[in-house]
PDB file of C-alpha atoms in Angstrom:
ATOM      1  CA  MET A  65       0.323   0.166   0.066  1.00 47.00           C
ATOM      2  CA  THR A  66       1.357   3.639  -1.065  1.00 54.00           C
ATOM      3  CA  ASP A  67       1.764   6.688   1.555  1.00 62.00           C
ATOM      4  CA  LEU A  68      -1.145   8.442  -0.888  1.00 60.00           C
ATOM      5  CA  ALA A  69      -3.624   5.312  -0.709  1.00 55.00           C
ATOM      6  CA  GLU A  70      -2.847   5.240   3.238  1.00 57.00           C
ATOM      7  CA  LYS A  71      -3.328   9.080   3.210  1.00 56.00           C
ATOM      8  CA  GLU A  72      -6.446   8.460   1.234  1.00 69.00           C
ATOM      9  CA  GLN A  73      -7.933   6.256   3.568  1.00 84.00           C
ATOM     10  CA  PHE A  74      -7.756   8.379   7.048  1.00 87.00           C
ATOM     11  CA  THR A  75     -10.707  10.563   7.796  1.00 93.00           C
ATOM     12  CA  ILE A  76     -11.036  13.175  10.494  1.00 94.00           C
ATOM     13  CA  THR A  77     -13.794  12.369  12.934  1.00 95.00           C
ATOM     14  CA  ASP A  78     -13.136  14.257  15.741  1.00 95.00           C
ATOM     15  CA  ASP A  79     -11.794  16.940  17.590  1.00 96.00           C
ATOM     16  CA  ALA A  80      -8.616  14.892  18.303  1.00 96.00           C
ATOM     17  CA  LYS A  81      -7.594  13.970  14.722  1.00 95.00           C
ATOM     18  CA  ALA A  82      -8.111  17.205  13.287  1.00 95.00           C
ATOM     19  CA  GLU A  83      -5.728  18.823  15.802  1.00 95.00           C
ATOM     20  CA  TRP A  84      -3.620  15.681  14.670  1.00 95.00           C
ATOM     21  CA  ALA A  85      -3.718  16.520  11.133  1.00 95.00           C
ATOM     22  CA  LEU A  86      -3.504  20.429  11.923  1.00 95.00           C
ATOM     23  CA  VAL A  87       0.140  18.968  13.707  1.00 95.00           C
ATOM     24  CA  LYS A  88       0.937  17.248  10.572  1.00 95.00           C
ATOM     25  CA  ILE A  89       0.345  20.085   8.521  1.00 95.00           C
ATOM     26  CA  ARG A  90       2.481  22.402  10.533  1.00 96.00           C
ATOM     27  CA  GLU A  91       5.581  19.344  10.839  1.00 96.00           C
ATOM     28  CA  ALA A  92       5.565  19.101   6.862  1.00 96.00           C
ATOM     29  CA  GLN A  93       5.670  23.256   6.881  1.00 95.00           C
ATOM     30  CA  ALA A  94       8.640  22.898   8.912  1.00 95.00           C
ATOM     31  CA  GLU A  95      10.427  20.237   7.164  1.00 96.00           C
ATOM     32  CA  GLN A  96       9.349  22.493   3.781  1.00 97.00           C
ATOM     33  CA  SER A  97      11.393  25.827   6.029  1.00 95.00           C
ATOM     34  CA  LYS A  98      14.139  24.079   6.911  1.00 96.00           C
ATOM     35  CA  PHE A  99      15.168  22.220   3.052  1.00 96.00           C
ATOM     36  CA  THR A 100      14.531  25.858   1.524  1.00 97.00           C
ATOM     37  CA  GLU A 101      16.727  27.384   4.235  1.00 95.00           C
ATOM     38  CA  PHE A 102      19.715  24.729   3.120  1.00 96.00           C
ATOM     39  CA  TYR A 103      18.947  25.228  -0.027  1.00 97.00           C
ATOM     40  CA  LYS A 104      19.184  28.491  -0.891  1.00 97.00           C
ATOM     41  CA  ALA A 105      22.266  28.462   1.441  1.00 97.00           C
ATOM     42  CA  GLN A 106      23.531  26.212  -1.555  1.00 97.00           C
ATOM     43  CA  ILE A 107      23.030  28.297  -4.117  1.00 98.00           C
ATOM     44  CA  ALA A 108      24.233  31.258  -2.727  1.00 97.00           C
ATOM     45  CA  LYS A 109      27.259  28.985  -2.636  1.00 97.00           C
ATOM     46  CA  ILE A 110      27.176  28.454  -5.691  1.00 98.00           C
ATOM     47  CA  ASN A 111      26.349  32.184  -6.949  1.00 98.00           C
ATOM     48  CA  GLU A 112      29.433  32.884  -5.486  1.00 98.00           C
ATOM     49  CA  GLN A 113      31.669  30.647  -6.405  1.00 98.00           C
ATOM     50  CA  THR A 114      30.373  31.493 -10.177  1.00 97.00           C
ATOM     51  CA  GLU A 115      30.746  35.173  -9.517  1.00 96.00           C
ATOM     52  CA  GLU A 116      34.287  34.584  -8.275  1.00 97.00           C
ATOM     53  CA  THR A 117      35.402  32.194 -11.781  1.00 96.00           C
ATOM     54  CA  VAL A 118      33.984  34.766 -13.950  1.00 95.00           C
ATOM     55  CA  SER A 119      35.601  37.833 -12.628  1.00 94.00           C
ATOM     56  CA  TYR A 120      38.771  36.010 -12.629  1.00 95.00           C
ATOM     57  CA  PHE A 121      38.838  34.807 -16.097  1.00 95.00           C
ATOM     58  CA  GLN A 122      36.997  38.175 -17.094  1.00 95.00           C
ATOM     59  CA  SER A 123      40.277  40.115 -15.704  1.00 94.00           C
ATOM     60  CA  LEU A 124      42.534  37.726 -17.730  1.00 95.00           C
ATOM     61  CA  LEU A 125      41.025  37.899 -20.591  1.00 95.00           C
ATOM     62  CA  ALA A 126      41.417  41.790 -19.934  1.00 93.00           C
ATOM     63  CA  ALA A 127      44.909  41.725 -19.705  1.00 95.00           C
ATOM     64  CA  TYR A 128      44.764  40.023 -23.051  1.00 94.00           C
ATOM     65  CA  PHE A 129      42.786  42.215 -25.119  1.00 93.00           C
ATOM     66  CA  GLU A 130      45.395  44.762 -24.088  1.00 92.00           C
ATOM     67  CA  THR A 131      48.326  43.117 -26.301  1.00 95.00           C
ATOM     68  CA  VAL A 132      46.170  42.076 -29.502  1.00 93.00           C
ATOM     69  CA  PRO A 133      45.351  44.481 -31.891  1.00 93.00           C
ATOM     70  CA  HIS A 134      41.814  44.808 -31.930  1.00 89.00           C
ATOM     71  CA  ARG A 135      38.508  47.356 -33.958  1.00 93.00           C
ATOM     72  CA  SER A 136      37.504  50.432 -32.687  1.00 92.00           C
ATOM     73  CA  THR A 137      34.038  51.709 -33.449  1.00 90.00           C
ATOM     74  CA  LYS A 138      32.704  55.294 -33.701  1.00 91.00           C
ATOM     75  CA  THR A 139      31.152  55.101 -30.549  1.00 89.00           C
ATOM     76  CA  GLY A 140      34.636  54.167 -28.940  1.00 90.00           C
ATOM     77  CA  ILE A 141      33.856  50.948 -27.711  1.00 92.00           C
ATOM     78  CA  GLU A 142      37.110  48.301 -28.962  1.00 93.00           C
ATOM     79  CA  LYS A 143      36.135  44.909 -29.470  1.00 91.00           C
ATOM     80  CA  PHE A 144      38.301  41.624 -30.548  1.00 93.00           C
ATOM     81  CA  LYS A 145      36.450  38.597 -32.317  1.00 91.00           C
ATOM     82  CA  LEU A 146      37.421  34.765 -30.998  1.00 92.00           C
ATOM     83  CA  PRO A 147      35.682  31.871 -32.196  1.00 92.00           C
ATOM     84  CA  SER A 148      33.562  31.164 -29.051  1.00 90.00           C
ATOM     85  CA  GLY A 149      33.023  34.522 -28.442  1.00 91.00           C
ATOM     86  CA  GLU A 150      33.558  38.499 -28.318  1.00 93.00           C
ATOM     87  CA  LEU A 151      35.916  40.731 -25.981  1.00 94.00           C
ATOM     88  CA  VAL A 152      34.726  44.232 -25.501  1.00 93.00           C
ATOM     89  CA  LYS A 153      35.720  48.016 -23.821  1.00 93.00           C
ATOM     90  CA  SER A 154      33.317  50.529 -23.551  1.00 92.00           C
ATOM     91  CA  PRO A 155      34.649  53.999 -22.639  1.00 90.00           C
ATOM     92  CA  ALA A 156      34.330  54.901 -19.451  1.00 89.00           C
ATOM     93  CA  GLY A 157      31.006  57.217 -18.742  1.00 88.00           C
ATOM     94  CA  VAL A 158      29.158  58.836 -15.880  1.00 85.00           C
ATOM     95  CA  ASP A 159      25.979  57.573 -14.151  1.00 87.00           C
ATOM     96  CA  TYR A 160      23.856  59.190 -11.952  1.00 90.00           C
ATOM     97  CA  ASP A 161      22.449  57.642  -8.357  1.00 93.00           C
ATOM     98  CA  ARG A 162      18.711  59.058  -8.051  1.00 93.00           C
ATOM     99  CA  ASP A 163      16.881  60.062  -4.055  1.00 94.00           C
ATOM    100  CA  PRO A 164      13.451  60.116  -5.806  1.00 92.00           C
ATOM    101  CA  VAL A 165      11.595  61.996  -3.204  1.00 94.00           C
ATOM    102  CA  LYS A 166      14.605  65.279  -3.876  1.00 93.00           C
ATOM    103  CA  LEU A 167      14.980  65.021  -7.643  1.00 92.00           C
ATOM    104  CA  LEU A 168      10.713  65.493  -7.395  1.00 90.00           C
ATOM    105  CA  ALA A 169      11.434  68.285  -5.323  1.00 90.00           C
ATOM    106  CA  TRP A 170      13.539  70.170  -6.939  1.00 90.00           C
ATOM    107  CA  ALA A 171      11.634  69.211 -10.929  1.00 90.00           C
ATOM    108  CA  LYS A 172       8.585  70.717  -9.016  1.00 87.00           C
ATOM    109  CA  LYS A 173      10.616  74.301  -8.399  1.00 89.00           C
ATOM    110  CA  HIS A 174      12.248  74.293 -11.261  1.00 88.00           C
ATOM    111  CA  SER A 175       9.507  73.355 -14.334  1.00 84.00           C
ATOM    112  CA  PRO A 176       6.486  75.524 -13.907  1.00 79.00           C
ATOM    113  CA  ASN A 177       4.869  73.236 -17.236  1.00 83.00           C
ATOM    114  CA  ASP A 178       5.678  70.392 -15.312  1.00 81.00           C
ATOM    115  CA  GLU A 179       8.620  69.461 -18.689  1.00 86.00           C
ATOM    116  CA  TYR A 180      10.428  67.435 -15.382  1.00 88.00           C
ATOM    117  CA  VAL A 181       7.537  65.525 -13.831  1.00 89.00           C
ATOM    118  CA  LYS A 182       6.115  62.475 -15.301  1.00 88.00           C
ATOM    119  CA  VAL A 183       2.171  62.542 -13.872  1.00 86.00           C
ATOM    120  CA  LYS A 184       1.089  59.065 -14.063  1.00 89.00           C
ATOM    121  CA  GLU A 185      -3.176  58.596 -14.549  1.00 90.00           C
ATOM    122  CA  GLU A 186      -4.476  55.125 -13.536  1.00 93.00           C
ATOM    123  CA  PRO A 187      -8.334  54.480 -12.443  1.00 93.00           C
ATOM    124  CA  LYS A 188      -8.700  54.205  -8.865  1.00 94.00           C
ATOM    125  CA  TRP A 189      -9.278  50.983  -8.318  1.00 94.00           C
ATOM    126  CA  ALA A 190     -11.165  50.658  -4.991  1.00 95.00           C
ATOM    127  CA  ASP A 191     -13.468  53.848  -5.453  1.00 94.00           C
ATOM    128  CA  ILE A 192     -14.706  52.260  -8.683  1.00 94.00           C
ATOM    129  CA  LYS A 193     -15.254  48.654  -7.051  1.00 94.00           C
ATOM    130  CA  ALA A 194     -17.732  50.937  -4.493  1.00 95.00           C
ATOM    131  CA  TYR A 195     -19.421  52.544  -7.514  1.00 94.00           C
ATOM    132  CA  ILE A 196     -19.657  48.812  -8.430  1.00 92.00           C
ATOM    133  CA  LYS A 197     -21.391  47.605  -5.129  1.00 93.00           C
ATOM    134  CA  GLU A 198     -23.522  50.434  -4.834  1.00 95.00           C
ATOM    135  CA  THR A 199     -25.243  50.917  -7.877  1.00 95.00           C
ATOM    136  CA  GLY A 200     -24.627  47.270  -9.684  1.00 93.00           C
ATOM    137  CA  ASP A 201     -23.231  48.794 -12.855  1.00 93.00           C
ATOM    138  CA  ILE A 202     -19.876  46.972 -14.510  1.00 93.00           C
ATOM    139  CA  PRO A 203     -18.473  49.901 -16.619  1.00 93.00           C
ATOM    140  CA  ASP A 204     -16.654  49.131 -19.624  1.00 93.00           C
ATOM    141  CA  GLY A 205     -13.608  47.902 -18.714  1.00 93.00           C
ATOM    142  CA  VAL A 206     -13.819  45.516 -15.954  1.00 93.00           C
ATOM    143  CA  THR A 207     -15.853  41.257 -16.551  1.00 94.00           C
ATOM    144  CA  PRO A 208     -16.659  40.238 -13.539  1.00 93.00           C
ATOM    145  CA  VAL A 209     -14.895  36.792 -12.923  1.00 94.00           C
ATOM    146  CA  GLU A 210     -16.791  34.614 -10.192  1.00 93.00           C
ATOM    147  CA  THR A 211     -14.296  32.559  -7.675  1.00 92.00           C
ATOM    148  CA  PRO A 212     -15.187  29.154  -6.079  1.00 91.00           C
ATOM    149  CA  ALA A 213     -14.870  29.270  -2.146  1.00 77.00           C
ATOM    150  CA  LYS A 214     -12.195  28.551  -0.396  1.00 85.00           C
ATOM    151  CA  PHE A 215     -11.218  26.143   2.110  1.00 74.00           C
ATOM    152  CA  ASP A 216      -7.967  27.592   4.357  1.00 81.00           C
ATOM    153  CA  VAL A 217      -6.150  26.052   7.592  1.00 76.00           C
ATOM    154  CA  LYS A 218      -4.686  28.608   9.432  1.00 78.00           C
ATOM    155  CA  LEU A 219      -2.167  27.312  12.258  1.00 77.00           C
ATOM    156  CA  GLU A 220      -2.030  29.081  15.292  1.00 86.00           C
ATOM    157  CA  GLY A 221       1.633  30.108  16.778  1.00 75.00           C
TER     158      GLY A 221
END
């Protein structure tokens, strides 16, 4: 007899069996959590090792790149083609770290016509939903979708 067949024959007929079932759910979730954490740690190690390997070989290839004749594009990108790939060196540039709150304040102050401010229009779903409940009218763009009844088990603690 398989485990599944045994589980299918079990029925809950009283509070004690219901409690036992809750304990089994909690144990299964704890086991899942334990394995999830273990494998997350393993994946983190693998990612770190991969990054180290890639970084090491990229540094060797960058040094090699400087010793071979390579072509330059109009945009200043330098390239060297190999059978399995291409070595590419892009010129230095400038990037910007942004503080959205401070930047928005600056943009509002320095653009009287909001030319530096993006305004995003979207429907207020909570208000529209209240309108539907109150009037029963369904606006264009809204399609009612039936959802099945749901049974859930909530464990304490």
